CSV table of C-alpha atoms in Angstrom, one decimal:
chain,number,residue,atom,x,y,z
A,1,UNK,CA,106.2,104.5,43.8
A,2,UNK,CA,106.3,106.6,46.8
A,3,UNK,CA,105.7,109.3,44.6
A,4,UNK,CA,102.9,108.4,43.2
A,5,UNK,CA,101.5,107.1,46.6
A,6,UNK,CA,102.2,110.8,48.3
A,7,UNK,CA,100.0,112.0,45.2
A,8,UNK,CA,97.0,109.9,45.7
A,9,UNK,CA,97.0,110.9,49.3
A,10,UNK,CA,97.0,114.5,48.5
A,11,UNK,CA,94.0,113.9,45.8
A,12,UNK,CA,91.7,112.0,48.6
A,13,UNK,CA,92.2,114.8,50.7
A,14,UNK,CA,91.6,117.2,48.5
A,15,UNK,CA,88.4,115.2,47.8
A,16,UNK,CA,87.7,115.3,51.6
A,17,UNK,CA,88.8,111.6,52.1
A,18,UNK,CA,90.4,110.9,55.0
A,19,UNK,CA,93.9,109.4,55.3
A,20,UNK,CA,95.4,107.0,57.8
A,21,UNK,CA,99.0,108.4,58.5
A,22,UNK,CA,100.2,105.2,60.8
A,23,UNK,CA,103.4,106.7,62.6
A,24,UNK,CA,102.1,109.9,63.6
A,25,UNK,CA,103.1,111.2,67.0
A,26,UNK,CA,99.1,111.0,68.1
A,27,UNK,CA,98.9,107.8,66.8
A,28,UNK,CA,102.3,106.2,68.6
A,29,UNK,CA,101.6,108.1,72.2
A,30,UNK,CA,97.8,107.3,72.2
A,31,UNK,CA,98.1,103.6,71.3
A,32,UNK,CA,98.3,100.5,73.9
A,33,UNK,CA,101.1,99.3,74.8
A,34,UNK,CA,100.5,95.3,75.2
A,35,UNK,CA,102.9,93.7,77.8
A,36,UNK,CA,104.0,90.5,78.2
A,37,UNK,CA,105.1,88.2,81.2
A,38,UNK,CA,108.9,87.5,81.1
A,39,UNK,CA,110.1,84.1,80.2
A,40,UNK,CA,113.1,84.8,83.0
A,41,UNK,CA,112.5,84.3,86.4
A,42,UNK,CA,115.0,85.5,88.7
A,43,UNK,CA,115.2,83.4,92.0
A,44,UNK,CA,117.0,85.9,94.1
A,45,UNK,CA,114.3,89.0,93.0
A,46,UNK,CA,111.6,87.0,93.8
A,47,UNK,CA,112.0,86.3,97.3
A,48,UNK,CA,113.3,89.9,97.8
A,49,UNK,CA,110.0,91.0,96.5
A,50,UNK,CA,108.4,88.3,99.1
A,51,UNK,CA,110.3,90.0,101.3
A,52,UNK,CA,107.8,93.7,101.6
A,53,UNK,CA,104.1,93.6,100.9
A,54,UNK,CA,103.0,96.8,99.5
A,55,UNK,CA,101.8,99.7,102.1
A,56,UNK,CA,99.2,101.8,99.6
A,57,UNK,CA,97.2,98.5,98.5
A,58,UNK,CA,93.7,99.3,97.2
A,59,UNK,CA,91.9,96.3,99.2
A,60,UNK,CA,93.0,94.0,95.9
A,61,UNK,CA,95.2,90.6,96.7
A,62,UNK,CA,98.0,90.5,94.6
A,63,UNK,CA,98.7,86.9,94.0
A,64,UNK,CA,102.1,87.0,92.9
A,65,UNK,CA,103.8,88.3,96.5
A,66,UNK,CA,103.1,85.2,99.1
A,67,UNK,CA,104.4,85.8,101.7
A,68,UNK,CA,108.0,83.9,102.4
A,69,UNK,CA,108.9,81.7,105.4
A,70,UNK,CA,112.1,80.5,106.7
A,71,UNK,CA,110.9,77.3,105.8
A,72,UNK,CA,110.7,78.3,102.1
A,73,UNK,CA,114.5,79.8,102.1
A,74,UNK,CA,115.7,77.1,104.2
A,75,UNK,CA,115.0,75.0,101.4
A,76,UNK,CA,117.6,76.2,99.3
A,77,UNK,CA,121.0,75.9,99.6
A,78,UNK,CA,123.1,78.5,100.8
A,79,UNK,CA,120.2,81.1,102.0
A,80,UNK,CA,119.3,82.2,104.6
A,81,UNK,CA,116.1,83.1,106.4
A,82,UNK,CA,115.9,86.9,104.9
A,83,UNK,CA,116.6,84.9,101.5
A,84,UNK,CA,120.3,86.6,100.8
A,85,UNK,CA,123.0,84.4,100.0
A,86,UNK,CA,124.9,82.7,103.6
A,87,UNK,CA,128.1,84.1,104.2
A,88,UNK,CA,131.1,81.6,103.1
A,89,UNK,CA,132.9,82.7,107.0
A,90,UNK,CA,130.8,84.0,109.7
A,91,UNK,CA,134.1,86.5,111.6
A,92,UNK,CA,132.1,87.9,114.4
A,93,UNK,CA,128.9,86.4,115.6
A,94,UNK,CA,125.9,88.3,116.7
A,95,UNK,CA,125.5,87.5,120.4
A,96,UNK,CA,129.3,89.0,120.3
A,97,UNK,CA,128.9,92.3,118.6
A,98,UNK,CA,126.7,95.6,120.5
A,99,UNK,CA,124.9,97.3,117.7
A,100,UNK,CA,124.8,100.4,120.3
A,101,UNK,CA,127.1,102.3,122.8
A,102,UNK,CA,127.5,100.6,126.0
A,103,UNK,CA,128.7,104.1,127.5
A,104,UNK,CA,128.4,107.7,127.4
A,105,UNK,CA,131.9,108.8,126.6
A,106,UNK,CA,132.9,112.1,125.5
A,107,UNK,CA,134.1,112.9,122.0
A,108,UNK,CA,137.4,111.4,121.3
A,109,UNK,CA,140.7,112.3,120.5
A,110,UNK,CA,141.4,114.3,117.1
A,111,UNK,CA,143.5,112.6,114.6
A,112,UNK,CA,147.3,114.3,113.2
A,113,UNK,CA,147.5,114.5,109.6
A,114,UNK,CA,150.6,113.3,108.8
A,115,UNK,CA,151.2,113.8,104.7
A,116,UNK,CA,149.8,111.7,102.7
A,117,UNK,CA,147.2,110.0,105.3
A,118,UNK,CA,144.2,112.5,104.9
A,119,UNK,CA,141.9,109.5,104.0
A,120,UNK,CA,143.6,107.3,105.9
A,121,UNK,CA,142.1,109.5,108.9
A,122,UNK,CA,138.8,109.6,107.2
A,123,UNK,CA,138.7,105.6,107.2
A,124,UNK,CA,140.6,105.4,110.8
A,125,UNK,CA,137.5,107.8,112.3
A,126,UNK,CA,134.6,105.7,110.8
A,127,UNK,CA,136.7,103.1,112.4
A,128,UNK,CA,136.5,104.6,116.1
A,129,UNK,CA,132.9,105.7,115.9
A,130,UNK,CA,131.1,102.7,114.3
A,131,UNK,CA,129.2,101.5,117.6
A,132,UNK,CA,129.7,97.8,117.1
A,133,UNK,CA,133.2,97.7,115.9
A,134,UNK,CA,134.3,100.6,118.7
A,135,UNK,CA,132.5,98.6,121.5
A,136,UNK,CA,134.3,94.7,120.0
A,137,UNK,CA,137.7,97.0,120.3
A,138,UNK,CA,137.3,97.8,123.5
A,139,UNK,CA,136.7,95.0,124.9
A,140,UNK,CA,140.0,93.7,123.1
A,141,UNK,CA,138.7,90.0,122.5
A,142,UNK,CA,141.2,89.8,119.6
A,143,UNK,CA,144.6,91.0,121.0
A,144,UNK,CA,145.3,88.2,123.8
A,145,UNK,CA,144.1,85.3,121.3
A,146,UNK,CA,146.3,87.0,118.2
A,147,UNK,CA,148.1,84.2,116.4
A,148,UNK,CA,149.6,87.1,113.8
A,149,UNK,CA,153.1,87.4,113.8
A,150,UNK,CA,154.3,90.8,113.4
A,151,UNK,CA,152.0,93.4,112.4
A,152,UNK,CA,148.5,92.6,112.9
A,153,UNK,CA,146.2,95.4,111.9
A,154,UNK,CA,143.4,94.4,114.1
A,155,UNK,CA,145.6,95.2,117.2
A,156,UNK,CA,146.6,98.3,116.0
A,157,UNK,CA,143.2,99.3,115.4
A,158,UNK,CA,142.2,98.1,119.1
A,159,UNK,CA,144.9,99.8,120.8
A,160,UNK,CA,143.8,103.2,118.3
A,161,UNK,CA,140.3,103.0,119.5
A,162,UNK,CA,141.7,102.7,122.6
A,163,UNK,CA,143.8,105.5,122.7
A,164,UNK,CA,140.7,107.5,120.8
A,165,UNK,CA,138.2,106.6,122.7
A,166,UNK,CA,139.9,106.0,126.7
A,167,UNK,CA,142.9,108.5,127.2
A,168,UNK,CA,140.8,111.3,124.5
A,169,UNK,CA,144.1,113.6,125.2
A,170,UNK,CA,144.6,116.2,122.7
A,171,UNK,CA,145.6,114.6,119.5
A,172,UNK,CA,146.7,111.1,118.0
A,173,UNK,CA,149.2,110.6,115.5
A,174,UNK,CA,148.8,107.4,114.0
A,175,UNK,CA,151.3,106.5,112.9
A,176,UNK,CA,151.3,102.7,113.0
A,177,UNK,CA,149.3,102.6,110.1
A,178,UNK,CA,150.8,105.5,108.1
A,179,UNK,CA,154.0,103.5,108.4
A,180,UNK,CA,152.5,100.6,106.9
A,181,UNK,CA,150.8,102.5,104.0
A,182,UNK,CA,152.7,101.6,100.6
A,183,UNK,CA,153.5,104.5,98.0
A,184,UNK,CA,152.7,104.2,95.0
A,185,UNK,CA,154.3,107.6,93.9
């Protein structure tokens, strides 16, 4: 059948018919593509999309952003104003944590590689210099009211900072929390 088809294609064109080939690459790129609305509507995409109106608009509303309100979000349960999920434990609140540096301090205190603890060092620096955790450290809100017994990582991070960031001798070795590092070698 396809045969004999291909052979009555050939004789209309020989004849100077015209055929219709329907998957040819002119035909598939050139054709309309017909979309439809999704039947899935995701909660959490929507209000981020509520979230940012467009910058570049052409003067045309676009009814399907409105804009959110706290209202809205506050009615469901377990968001919050921005319309992300609450957190199940709030640990630090904000009027508690300084986004910024409270003072000019020179560069701190160099860390010792000690064998394995390359990345250890890596973490332990982003540690020290993060604005807000470095400035809660300092003020060492969590040492006195420590209800940890024996090693409390917390503490040894406030007295690293410390050291880092207030002495800012030379080098520091740290090796409280190298010590504490399991192998797995």
């Amino acid at each position: 059948m396809a045969g004999s088809n291909q052979r009555e294609n050939t004789l209309k064109i020989l004849k100077g018919g015209n055929v219709v080939q329907k998957n040819t690459v002119d035909s598939l790129l050139n054709r309309a593509i017909k979309f439809r609305k999704s039947r899935y509507v995701d909660e959490k995409l929507e209000m981020f999309k509520r979230k940012f109106a467009p910058v570049n608009t052409s003067g045309s509303n676009n009814n399907n952003s409105t804009p959110t309100t706290a209202e809205d979000n506050a009615a469901l349960p377990g968001v919050d104003a921005n319309g992300f999920e609450s957190p199940a434990k709030t640990l630090f609140t904000k009027d508690k944590l300084n986004p910024a540096w409270t003072t000019i301090r020179p560069v701190g205190s160099g860390l010792q590689n000690l064998g394995k603890g390359l990345a250890l060092n890596a973490v332990l620096q982003v540690f020290t210099y993060t604005p807000a955790l470095a400035n809660y450290m300092l003020e060492q809100r969590h040492g006195p009211n420590c209800s940890v017994s024996g090693y409390c990582f917390v503490c040894a991070l406030e007295d690293h900072v410390r050291q880092c960031l207030v002495a800012a001798e030379g080098t520091v070795a740290p090796r409280e929390f190298v010590g504490k590092l399991k192998s797995k070698i």
